Short mmCIF file of C-alpha atoms and ligand atoms in Angstrom, two decimals:
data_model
loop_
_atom_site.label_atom_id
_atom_site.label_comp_id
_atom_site.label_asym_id
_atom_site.label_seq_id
_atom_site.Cartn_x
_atom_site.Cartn_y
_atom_site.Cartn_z
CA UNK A 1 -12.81 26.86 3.57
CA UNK A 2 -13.72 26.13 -0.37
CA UNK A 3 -13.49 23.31 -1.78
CA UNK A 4 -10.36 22.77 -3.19
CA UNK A 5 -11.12 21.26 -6.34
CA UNK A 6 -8.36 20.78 -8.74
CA UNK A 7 -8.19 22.40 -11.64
CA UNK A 8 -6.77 19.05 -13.64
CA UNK A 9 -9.34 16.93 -12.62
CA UNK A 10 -11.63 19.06 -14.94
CA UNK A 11 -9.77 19.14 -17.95
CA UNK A 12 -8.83 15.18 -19.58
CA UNK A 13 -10.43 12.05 -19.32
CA UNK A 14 -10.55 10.23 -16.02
CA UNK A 15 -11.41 7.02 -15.26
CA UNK A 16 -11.72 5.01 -12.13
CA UNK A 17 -12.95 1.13 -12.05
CA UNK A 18 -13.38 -1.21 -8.94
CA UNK A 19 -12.84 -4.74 -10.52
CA UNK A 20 -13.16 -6.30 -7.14
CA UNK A 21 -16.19 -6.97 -5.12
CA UNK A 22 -15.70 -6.03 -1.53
CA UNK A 23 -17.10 -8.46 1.54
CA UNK A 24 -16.44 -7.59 4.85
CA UNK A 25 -17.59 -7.94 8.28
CA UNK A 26 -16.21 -9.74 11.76
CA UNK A 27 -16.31 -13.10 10.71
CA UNK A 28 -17.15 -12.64 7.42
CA UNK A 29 -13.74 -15.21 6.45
CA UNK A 30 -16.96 -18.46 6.84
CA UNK A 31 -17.90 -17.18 3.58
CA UNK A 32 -15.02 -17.59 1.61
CA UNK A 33 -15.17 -21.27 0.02
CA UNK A 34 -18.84 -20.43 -1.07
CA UNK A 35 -17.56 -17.32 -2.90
CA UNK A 36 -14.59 -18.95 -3.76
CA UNK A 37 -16.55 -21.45 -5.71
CA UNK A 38 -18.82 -19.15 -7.44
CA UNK A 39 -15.66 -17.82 -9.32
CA UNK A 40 -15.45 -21.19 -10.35
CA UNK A 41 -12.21 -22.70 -9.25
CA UNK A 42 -12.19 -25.70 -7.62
CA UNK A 43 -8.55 -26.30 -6.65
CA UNK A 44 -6.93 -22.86 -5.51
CA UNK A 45 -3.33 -21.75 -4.75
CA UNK A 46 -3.36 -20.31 -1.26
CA UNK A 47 -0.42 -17.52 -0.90
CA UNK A 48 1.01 -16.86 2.14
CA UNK A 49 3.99 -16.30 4.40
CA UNK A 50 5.35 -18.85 6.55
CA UNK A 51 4.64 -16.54 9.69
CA UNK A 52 1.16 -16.40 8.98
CA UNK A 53 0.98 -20.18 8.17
CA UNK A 54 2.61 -21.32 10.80
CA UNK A 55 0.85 -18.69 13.42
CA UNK A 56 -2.43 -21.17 12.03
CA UNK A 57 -4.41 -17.64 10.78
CA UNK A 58 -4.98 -19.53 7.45
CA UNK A 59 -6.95 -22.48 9.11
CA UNK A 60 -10.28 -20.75 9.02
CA UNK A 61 -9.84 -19.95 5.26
CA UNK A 62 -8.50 -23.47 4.58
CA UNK A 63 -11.26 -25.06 6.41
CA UNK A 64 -14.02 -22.53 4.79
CA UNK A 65 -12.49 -23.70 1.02
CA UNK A 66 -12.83 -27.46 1.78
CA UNK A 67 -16.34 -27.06 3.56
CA UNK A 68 -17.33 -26.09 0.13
CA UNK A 69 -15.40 -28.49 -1.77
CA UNK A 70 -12.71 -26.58 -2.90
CA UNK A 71 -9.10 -28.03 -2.90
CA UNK A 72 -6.61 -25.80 -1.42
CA UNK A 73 -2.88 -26.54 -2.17
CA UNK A 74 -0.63 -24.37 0.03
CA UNK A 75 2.09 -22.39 -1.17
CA UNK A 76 3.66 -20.76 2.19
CA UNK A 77 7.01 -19.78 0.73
CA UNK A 78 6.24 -15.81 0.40
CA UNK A 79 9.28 -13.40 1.29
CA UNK A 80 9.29 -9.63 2.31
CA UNK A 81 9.75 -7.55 -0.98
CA UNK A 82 8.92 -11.04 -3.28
CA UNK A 83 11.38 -11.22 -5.86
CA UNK A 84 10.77 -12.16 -9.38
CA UNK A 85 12.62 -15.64 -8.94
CA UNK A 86 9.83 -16.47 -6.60
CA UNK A 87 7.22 -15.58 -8.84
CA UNK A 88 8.73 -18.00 -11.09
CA UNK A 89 8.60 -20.57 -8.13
CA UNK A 90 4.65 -20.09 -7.56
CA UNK A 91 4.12 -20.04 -11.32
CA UNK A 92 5.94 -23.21 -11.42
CA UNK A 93 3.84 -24.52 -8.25
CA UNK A 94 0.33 -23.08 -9.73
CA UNK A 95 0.47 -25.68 -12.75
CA UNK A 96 2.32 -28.29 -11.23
CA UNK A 97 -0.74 -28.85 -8.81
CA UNK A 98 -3.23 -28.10 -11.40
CA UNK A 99 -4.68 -25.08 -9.58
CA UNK A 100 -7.66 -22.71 -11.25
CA UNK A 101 -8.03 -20.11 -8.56
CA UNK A 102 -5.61 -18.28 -6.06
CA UNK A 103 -6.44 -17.02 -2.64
CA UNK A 104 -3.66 -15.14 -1.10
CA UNK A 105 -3.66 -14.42 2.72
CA UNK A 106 -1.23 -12.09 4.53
CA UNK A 107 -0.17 -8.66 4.02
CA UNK A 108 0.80 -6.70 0.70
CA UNK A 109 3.75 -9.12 -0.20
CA UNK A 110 1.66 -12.16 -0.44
CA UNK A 111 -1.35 -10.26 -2.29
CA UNK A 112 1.26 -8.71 -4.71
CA UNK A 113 3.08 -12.11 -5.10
CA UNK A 114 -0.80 -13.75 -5.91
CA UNK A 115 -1.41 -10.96 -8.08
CA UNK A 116 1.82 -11.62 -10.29
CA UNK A 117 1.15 -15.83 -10.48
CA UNK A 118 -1.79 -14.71 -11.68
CA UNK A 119 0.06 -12.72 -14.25
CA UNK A 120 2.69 -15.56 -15.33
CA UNK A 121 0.02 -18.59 -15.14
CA UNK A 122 -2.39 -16.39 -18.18
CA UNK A 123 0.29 -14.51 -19.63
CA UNK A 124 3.61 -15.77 -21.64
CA UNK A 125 6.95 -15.10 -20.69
CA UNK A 126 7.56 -13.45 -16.74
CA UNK A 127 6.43 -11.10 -14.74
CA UNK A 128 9.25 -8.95 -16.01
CA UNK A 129 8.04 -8.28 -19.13
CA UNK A 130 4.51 -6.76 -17.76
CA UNK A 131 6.51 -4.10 -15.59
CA UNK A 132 4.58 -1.05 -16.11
CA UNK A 133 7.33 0.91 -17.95
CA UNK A 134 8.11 2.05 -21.47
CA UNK A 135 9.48 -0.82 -23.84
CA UNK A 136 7.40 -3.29 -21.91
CA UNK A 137 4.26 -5.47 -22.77
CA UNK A 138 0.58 -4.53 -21.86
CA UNK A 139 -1.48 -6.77 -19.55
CA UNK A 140 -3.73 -8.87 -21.89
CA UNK A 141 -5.54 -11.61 -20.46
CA UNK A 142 -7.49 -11.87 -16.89
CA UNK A 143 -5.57 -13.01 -14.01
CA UNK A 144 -7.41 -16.40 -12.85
CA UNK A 145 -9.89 -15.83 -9.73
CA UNK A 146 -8.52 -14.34 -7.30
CA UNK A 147 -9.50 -13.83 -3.42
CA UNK A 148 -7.51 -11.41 -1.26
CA UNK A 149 -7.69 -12.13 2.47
CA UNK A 150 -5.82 -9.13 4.08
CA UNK A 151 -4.41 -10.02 7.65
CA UNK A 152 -2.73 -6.83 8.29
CA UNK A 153 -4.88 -3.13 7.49
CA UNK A 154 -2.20 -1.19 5.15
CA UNK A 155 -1.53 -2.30 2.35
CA UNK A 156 -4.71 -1.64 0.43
CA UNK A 157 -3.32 -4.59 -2.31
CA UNK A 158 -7.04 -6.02 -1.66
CA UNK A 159 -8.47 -3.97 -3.72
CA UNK A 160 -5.89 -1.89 -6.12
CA UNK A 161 -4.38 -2.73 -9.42
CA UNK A 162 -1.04 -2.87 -8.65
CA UNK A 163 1.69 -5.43 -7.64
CA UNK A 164 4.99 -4.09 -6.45
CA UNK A 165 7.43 -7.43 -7.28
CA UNK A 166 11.20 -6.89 -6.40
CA UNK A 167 13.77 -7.26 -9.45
CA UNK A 168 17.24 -8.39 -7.66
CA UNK A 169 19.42 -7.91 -10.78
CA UNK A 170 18.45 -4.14 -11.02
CA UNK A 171 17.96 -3.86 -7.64
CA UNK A 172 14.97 -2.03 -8.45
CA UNK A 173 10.95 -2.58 -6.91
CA UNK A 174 9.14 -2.31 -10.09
CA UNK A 175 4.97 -2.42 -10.76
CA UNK A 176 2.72 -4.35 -12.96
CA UNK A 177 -0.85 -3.36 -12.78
CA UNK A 178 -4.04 -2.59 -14.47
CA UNK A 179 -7.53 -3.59 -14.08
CA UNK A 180 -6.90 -7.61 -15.29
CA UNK A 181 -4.34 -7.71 -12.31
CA UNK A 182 -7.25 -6.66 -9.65
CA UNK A 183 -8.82 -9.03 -7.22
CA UNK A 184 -11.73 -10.85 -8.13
CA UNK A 185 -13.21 -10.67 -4.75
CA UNK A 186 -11.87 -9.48 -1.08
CA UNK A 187 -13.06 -10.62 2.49
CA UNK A 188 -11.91 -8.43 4.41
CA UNK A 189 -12.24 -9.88 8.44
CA UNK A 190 -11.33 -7.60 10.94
CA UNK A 191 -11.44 -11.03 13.63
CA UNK A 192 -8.09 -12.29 11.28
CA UNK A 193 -6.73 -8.81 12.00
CA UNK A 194 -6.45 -9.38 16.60
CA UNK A 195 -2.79 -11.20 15.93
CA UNK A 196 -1.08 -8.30 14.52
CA UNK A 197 1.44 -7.02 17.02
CA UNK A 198 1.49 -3.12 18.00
CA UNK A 199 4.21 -2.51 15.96
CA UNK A 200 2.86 -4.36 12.81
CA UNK A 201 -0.38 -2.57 13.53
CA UNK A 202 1.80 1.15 13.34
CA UNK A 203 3.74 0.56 10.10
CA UNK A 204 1.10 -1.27 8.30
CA UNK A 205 -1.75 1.40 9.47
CA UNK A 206 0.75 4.18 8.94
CA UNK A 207 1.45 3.27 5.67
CA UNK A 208 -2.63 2.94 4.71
CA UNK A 209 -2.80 7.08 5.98
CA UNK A 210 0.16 7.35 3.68
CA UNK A 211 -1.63 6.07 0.75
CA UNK A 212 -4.76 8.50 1.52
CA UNK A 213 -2.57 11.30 2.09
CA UNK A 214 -0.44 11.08 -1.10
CA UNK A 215 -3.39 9.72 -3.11
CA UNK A 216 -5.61 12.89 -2.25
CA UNK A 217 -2.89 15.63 -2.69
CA UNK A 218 -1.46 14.20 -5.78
CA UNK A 219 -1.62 15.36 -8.84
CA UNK A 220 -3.83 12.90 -10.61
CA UNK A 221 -6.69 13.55 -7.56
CA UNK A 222 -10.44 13.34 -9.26
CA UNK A 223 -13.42 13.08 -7.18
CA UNK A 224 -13.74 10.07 -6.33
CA UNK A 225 -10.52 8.83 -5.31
CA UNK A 226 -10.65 12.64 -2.90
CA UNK A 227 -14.21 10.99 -1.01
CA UNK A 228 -12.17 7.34 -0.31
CA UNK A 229 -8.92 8.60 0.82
CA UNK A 230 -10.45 11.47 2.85
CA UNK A 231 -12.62 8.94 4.90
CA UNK A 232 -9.44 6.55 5.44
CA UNK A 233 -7.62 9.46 7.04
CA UNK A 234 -10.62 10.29 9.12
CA UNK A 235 -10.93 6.21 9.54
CA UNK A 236 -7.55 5.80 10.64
CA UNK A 237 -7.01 9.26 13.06
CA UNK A 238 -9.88 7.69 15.22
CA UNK A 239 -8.78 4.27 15.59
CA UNK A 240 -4.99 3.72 14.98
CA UNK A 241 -4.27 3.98 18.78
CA UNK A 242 -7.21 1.99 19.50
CA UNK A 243 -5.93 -0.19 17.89
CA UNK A 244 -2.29 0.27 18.68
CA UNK A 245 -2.85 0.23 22.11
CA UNK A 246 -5.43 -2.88 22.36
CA UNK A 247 -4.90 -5.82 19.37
CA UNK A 248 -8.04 -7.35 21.03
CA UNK A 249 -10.30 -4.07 20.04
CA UNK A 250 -12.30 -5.54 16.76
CA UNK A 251 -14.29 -2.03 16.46
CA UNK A 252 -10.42 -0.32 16.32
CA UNK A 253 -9.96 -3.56 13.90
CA UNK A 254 -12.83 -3.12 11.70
CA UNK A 255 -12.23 0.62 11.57
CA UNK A 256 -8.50 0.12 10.59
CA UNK A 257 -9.17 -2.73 7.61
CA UNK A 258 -11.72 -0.49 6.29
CA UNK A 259 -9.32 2.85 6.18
CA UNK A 260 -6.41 0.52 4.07
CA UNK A 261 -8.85 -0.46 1.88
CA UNK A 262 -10.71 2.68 1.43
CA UNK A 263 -7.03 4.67 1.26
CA UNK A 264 -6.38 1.40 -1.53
CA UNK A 265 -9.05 2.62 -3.68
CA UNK A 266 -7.80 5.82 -3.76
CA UNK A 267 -4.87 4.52 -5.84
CA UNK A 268 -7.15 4.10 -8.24
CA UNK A 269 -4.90 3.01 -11.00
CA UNK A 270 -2.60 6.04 -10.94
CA UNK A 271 0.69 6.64 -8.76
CA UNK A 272 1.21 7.87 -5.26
CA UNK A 273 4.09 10.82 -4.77
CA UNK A 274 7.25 11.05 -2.50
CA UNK A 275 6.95 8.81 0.41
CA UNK A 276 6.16 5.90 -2.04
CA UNK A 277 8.83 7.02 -4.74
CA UNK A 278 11.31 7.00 -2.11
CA UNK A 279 10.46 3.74 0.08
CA UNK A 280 9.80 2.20 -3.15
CA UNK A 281 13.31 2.83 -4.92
CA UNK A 282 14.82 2.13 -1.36
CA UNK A 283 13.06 -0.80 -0.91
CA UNK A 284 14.90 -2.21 -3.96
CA UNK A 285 18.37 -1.69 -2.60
CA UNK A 286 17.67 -2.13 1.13
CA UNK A 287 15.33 -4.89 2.62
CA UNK A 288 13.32 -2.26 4.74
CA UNK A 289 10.07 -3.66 5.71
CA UNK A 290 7.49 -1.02 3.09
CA UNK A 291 5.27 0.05 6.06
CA UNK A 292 7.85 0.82 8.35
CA UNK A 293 9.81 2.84 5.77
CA UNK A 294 7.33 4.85 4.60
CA UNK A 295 6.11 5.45 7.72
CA UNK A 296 9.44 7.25 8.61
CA UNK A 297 9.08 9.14 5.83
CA UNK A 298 5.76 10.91 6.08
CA UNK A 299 6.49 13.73 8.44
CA UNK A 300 9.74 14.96 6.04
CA UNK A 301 7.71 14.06 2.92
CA UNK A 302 4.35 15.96 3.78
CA UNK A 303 6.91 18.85 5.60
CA UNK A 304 7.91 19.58 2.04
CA UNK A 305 4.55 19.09 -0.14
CA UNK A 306 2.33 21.11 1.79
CA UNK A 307 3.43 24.27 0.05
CA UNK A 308 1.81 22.18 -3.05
CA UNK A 309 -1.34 21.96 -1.92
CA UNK A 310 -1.80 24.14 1.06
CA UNK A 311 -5.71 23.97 0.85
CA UNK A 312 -5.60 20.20 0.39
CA UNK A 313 -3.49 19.80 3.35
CA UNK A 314 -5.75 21.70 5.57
CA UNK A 315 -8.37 19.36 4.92
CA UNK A 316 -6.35 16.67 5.61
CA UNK A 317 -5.99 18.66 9.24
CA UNK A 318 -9.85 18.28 9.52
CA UNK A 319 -9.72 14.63 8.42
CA UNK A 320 -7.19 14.12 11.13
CA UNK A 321 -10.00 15.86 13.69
CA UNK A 322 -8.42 18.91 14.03
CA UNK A 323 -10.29 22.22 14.73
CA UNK A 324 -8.85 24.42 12.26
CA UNK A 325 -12.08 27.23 12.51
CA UNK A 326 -9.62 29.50 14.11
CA UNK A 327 -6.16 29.02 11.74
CA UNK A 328 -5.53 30.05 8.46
CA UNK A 329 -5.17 27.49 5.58
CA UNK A 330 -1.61 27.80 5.71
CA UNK A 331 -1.18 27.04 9.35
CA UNK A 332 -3.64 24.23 9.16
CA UNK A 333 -1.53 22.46 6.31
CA UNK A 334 1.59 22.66 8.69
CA UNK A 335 -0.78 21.56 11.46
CA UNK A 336 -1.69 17.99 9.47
CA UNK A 337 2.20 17.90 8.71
CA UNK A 338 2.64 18.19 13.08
CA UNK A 339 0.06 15.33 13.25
CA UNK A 340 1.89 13.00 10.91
CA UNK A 341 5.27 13.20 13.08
CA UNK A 342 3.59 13.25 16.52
CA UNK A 343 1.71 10.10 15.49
CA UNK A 344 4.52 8.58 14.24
CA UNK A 345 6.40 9.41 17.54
CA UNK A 346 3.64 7.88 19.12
CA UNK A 347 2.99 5.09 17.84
CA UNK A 348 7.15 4.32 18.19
CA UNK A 349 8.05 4.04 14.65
CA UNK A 350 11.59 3.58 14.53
CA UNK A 351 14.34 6.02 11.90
CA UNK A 352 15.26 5.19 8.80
CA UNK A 353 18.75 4.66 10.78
CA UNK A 354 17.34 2.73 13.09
CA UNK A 355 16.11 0.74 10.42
CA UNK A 356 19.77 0.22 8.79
CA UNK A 357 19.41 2.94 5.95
CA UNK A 358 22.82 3.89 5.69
CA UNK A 359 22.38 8.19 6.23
CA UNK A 360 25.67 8.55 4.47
CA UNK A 361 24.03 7.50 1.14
CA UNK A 362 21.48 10.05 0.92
CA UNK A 363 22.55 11.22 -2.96
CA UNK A 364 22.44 7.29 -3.83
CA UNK A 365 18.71 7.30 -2.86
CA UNK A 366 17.47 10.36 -4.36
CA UNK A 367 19.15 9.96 -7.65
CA UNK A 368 17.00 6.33 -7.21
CA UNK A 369 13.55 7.97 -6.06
CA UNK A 370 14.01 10.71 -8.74
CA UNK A 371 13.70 7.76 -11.72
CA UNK A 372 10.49 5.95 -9.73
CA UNK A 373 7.54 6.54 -12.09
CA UNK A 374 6.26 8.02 -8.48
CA UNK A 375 7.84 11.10 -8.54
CA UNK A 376 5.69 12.89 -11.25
CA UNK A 377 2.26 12.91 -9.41
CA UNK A 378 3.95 14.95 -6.35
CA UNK A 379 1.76 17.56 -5.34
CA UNK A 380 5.27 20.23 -5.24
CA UNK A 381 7.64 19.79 -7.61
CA UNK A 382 11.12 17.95 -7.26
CA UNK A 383 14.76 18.10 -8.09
CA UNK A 384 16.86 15.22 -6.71
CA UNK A 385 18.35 17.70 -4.26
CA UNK A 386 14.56 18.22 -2.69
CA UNK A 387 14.96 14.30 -2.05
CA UNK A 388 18.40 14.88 -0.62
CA UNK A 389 16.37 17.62 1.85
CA UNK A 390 14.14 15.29 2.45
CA UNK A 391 16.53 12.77 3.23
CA UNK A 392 18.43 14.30 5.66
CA UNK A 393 15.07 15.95 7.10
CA UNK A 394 14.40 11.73 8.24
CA UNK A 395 18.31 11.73 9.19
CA UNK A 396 17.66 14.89 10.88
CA UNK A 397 20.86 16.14 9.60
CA UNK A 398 19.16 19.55 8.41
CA UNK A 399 16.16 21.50 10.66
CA UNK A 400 12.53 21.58 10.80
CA UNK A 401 11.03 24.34 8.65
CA UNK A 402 7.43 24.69 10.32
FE1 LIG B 1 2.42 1.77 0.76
#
């Protein structure tokens, strides 16, 4: 099979940065305060959910902080989808308690609300008028020092330059992002990772695969972000059940934190395609849990891009560990596109319906995921009546093609 290198990512100028130093190991959370304090804050913000607070997964970090004499004031209000008005809230709380540092614990909602403080407390004005769109304002300043502490392996907000922060006026998810908005520093501890339930594990770990898969067949692909995402697919294919199936399993752990961040740095600072235009713009009218949604989504998303990128897809096959020495590069594309519903089957991710996305409002949704900034790195290219196909491909109101 060649190589599949893309004929874009020789022409233009490409860039790829890594603002955030990456720790990791099982029990590598001990070593947080010290780090913590070598950014030099001294009183931090810790962001989290109250499901994580109150499950007592932030006690190790809390305890590490003060060990080293930082002051921790804890700001466990975080919602699913965080909204700007709690932004606002956190901002409010950040200066109120006199706090130089954040440390945000949980999954993508609690990095991405960190990430956006971070934005409000060295920026002025809101959050809203850094949205990545035209009209807006450009990042400026540095985001104070910032930890992530990822408890679930999906998200990949660790270590990209994004923050997805939910506008309820518009009804509309919308990004802010650069390199100032990046992490200072990640610990990434699979040991903080053995709580997740099975079905957490699926959405969240789903969603990581998603993020390598869209990342390395989109259209903005250069060579670095294809070696990251194509190890977090090969990452995730040989321990998702593991770790699935066992919570306990910290090798299936370890495996799984490092594929979400890996499959995070292949975001680089460019888009994703489909599946994240369309859980994205969904998101914004619906309060579907991200993972979960996109998750549904893969199998009728990659069903339809694969004719993009046939070659890329086969590799993805081989990523996934399939033999493919014996099929053609077409029929190893539509093999990685069989892989990404059985897994989904088995790892019992429920429909979109089952979800409460309403399948009668299929043309409301694409005409949405059709405006997402999303759309234009798709590896095939789309009309909003592809996204109504796609649609009712997760509905399964129209066949299979492959
Ligand atoms: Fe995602």
């Amino acid at each position: 099979m060649s190589m599949h290198m893309k004929v874009e990512s020789m022409l233009g100028y490409h860039t790829f940065e890594v603002p955030t130093a990456i720790k990791h190991g099982i029990g590598a959370i001990q070593y947080l305060g010290e780090e913590v304090k070598n950014l030099g804050a001294s009183k931090v913000m810790l962001v989290t959910d109250p499901g994580i607070y109150n499950a007592g997964v932030t006690k190790p970090v809390e305890e590490s902080l003060k060990a080293a004499g930082v002051d921790v004031a804890v700001f466990n209000r975080v919602e699913p989808n965080p909204p700007t008005r709690l932004i606002g809230e956190g901002s409010t709380f950040y200066k109120e308690n006199g706090c130089d540092g954040l440390v945000a614990v949980g999954g993508g909602s609690s990095m991405d609300t960190a990430k956006a403080v971070g934005v409000e407390v060295s920026h002025e004005g809101t959050v809203l008028d850094y949205e990545a769109a035209e009209g807006k304002k450009p990042l400026e300043n540095r985001i104070p020092p910032l930890a992530t502490i990822p408890t679930t392996a999906g998200t990949g907000s660790e270590v990209t330059q994004w923050a997805v922060i939910t506008d309820e006026k518009r009804e509309y998810k919308f990004n802010t992002g650069g390199p100032l908005i990046a992490a200072h520093l990640t610990i990434i501890d699979p040991k903080l990772h053995v709580s997740m339930p099975p079905h957490v594990t699926a959405m969240t770990g789903i969603d990581a695969i998603a993020h390598a898969v869209e990342c390395y067949t989109m259209k903005y692909a250069q060579p670095v972000t294809d070696a990251v995402a194509l190890l977090a697919i090969e990452y995730a294919a040989t321990y998702i059940r593991r770790a699935f199936a066992d919570g306990e399993d910290l090798e299936a752990r370890y495996g799984m934190s490092q594929s979400a961040m890996l499959a995070g740095l292949s975001y680089g600072s460019e888009s994703a395609g489909a599946a994240h235009a369309m859980s994205q713009s969904l998101g914004g009218i619906v309060p579907v849990a991200h993972g979960q949604c996109v998750a549904a989504m893969m199998g009728p998303v990659m069903e339809f891009n694969w004719k993009g990128a046939p070659g890329r897809f086969a590799r993805i096959a081989q990523a996934f560990g399939i033999n493919t020495a014996d099929l053609s590069t077409e029929e190893a594309a539509k093999a990685a596109v069989d892989y990404m519903y059985n897994l989904v089957e088995e790892l019992e991710v429920p429909t979109l319906e089952e979800q409460g996305v309403d399948p009668t409002q299929v043309e409301r949704w694409s005409k949405a995921a059709m405006d997402d900034p999303q759309t234009i790195g798709n590896p095939r290219d789309l009309t909003v009546s592809d996204y109504e196909w796609i649609y009712k491909r997760c509905f399964n109101q129209v066949e299979k093609t492959i």
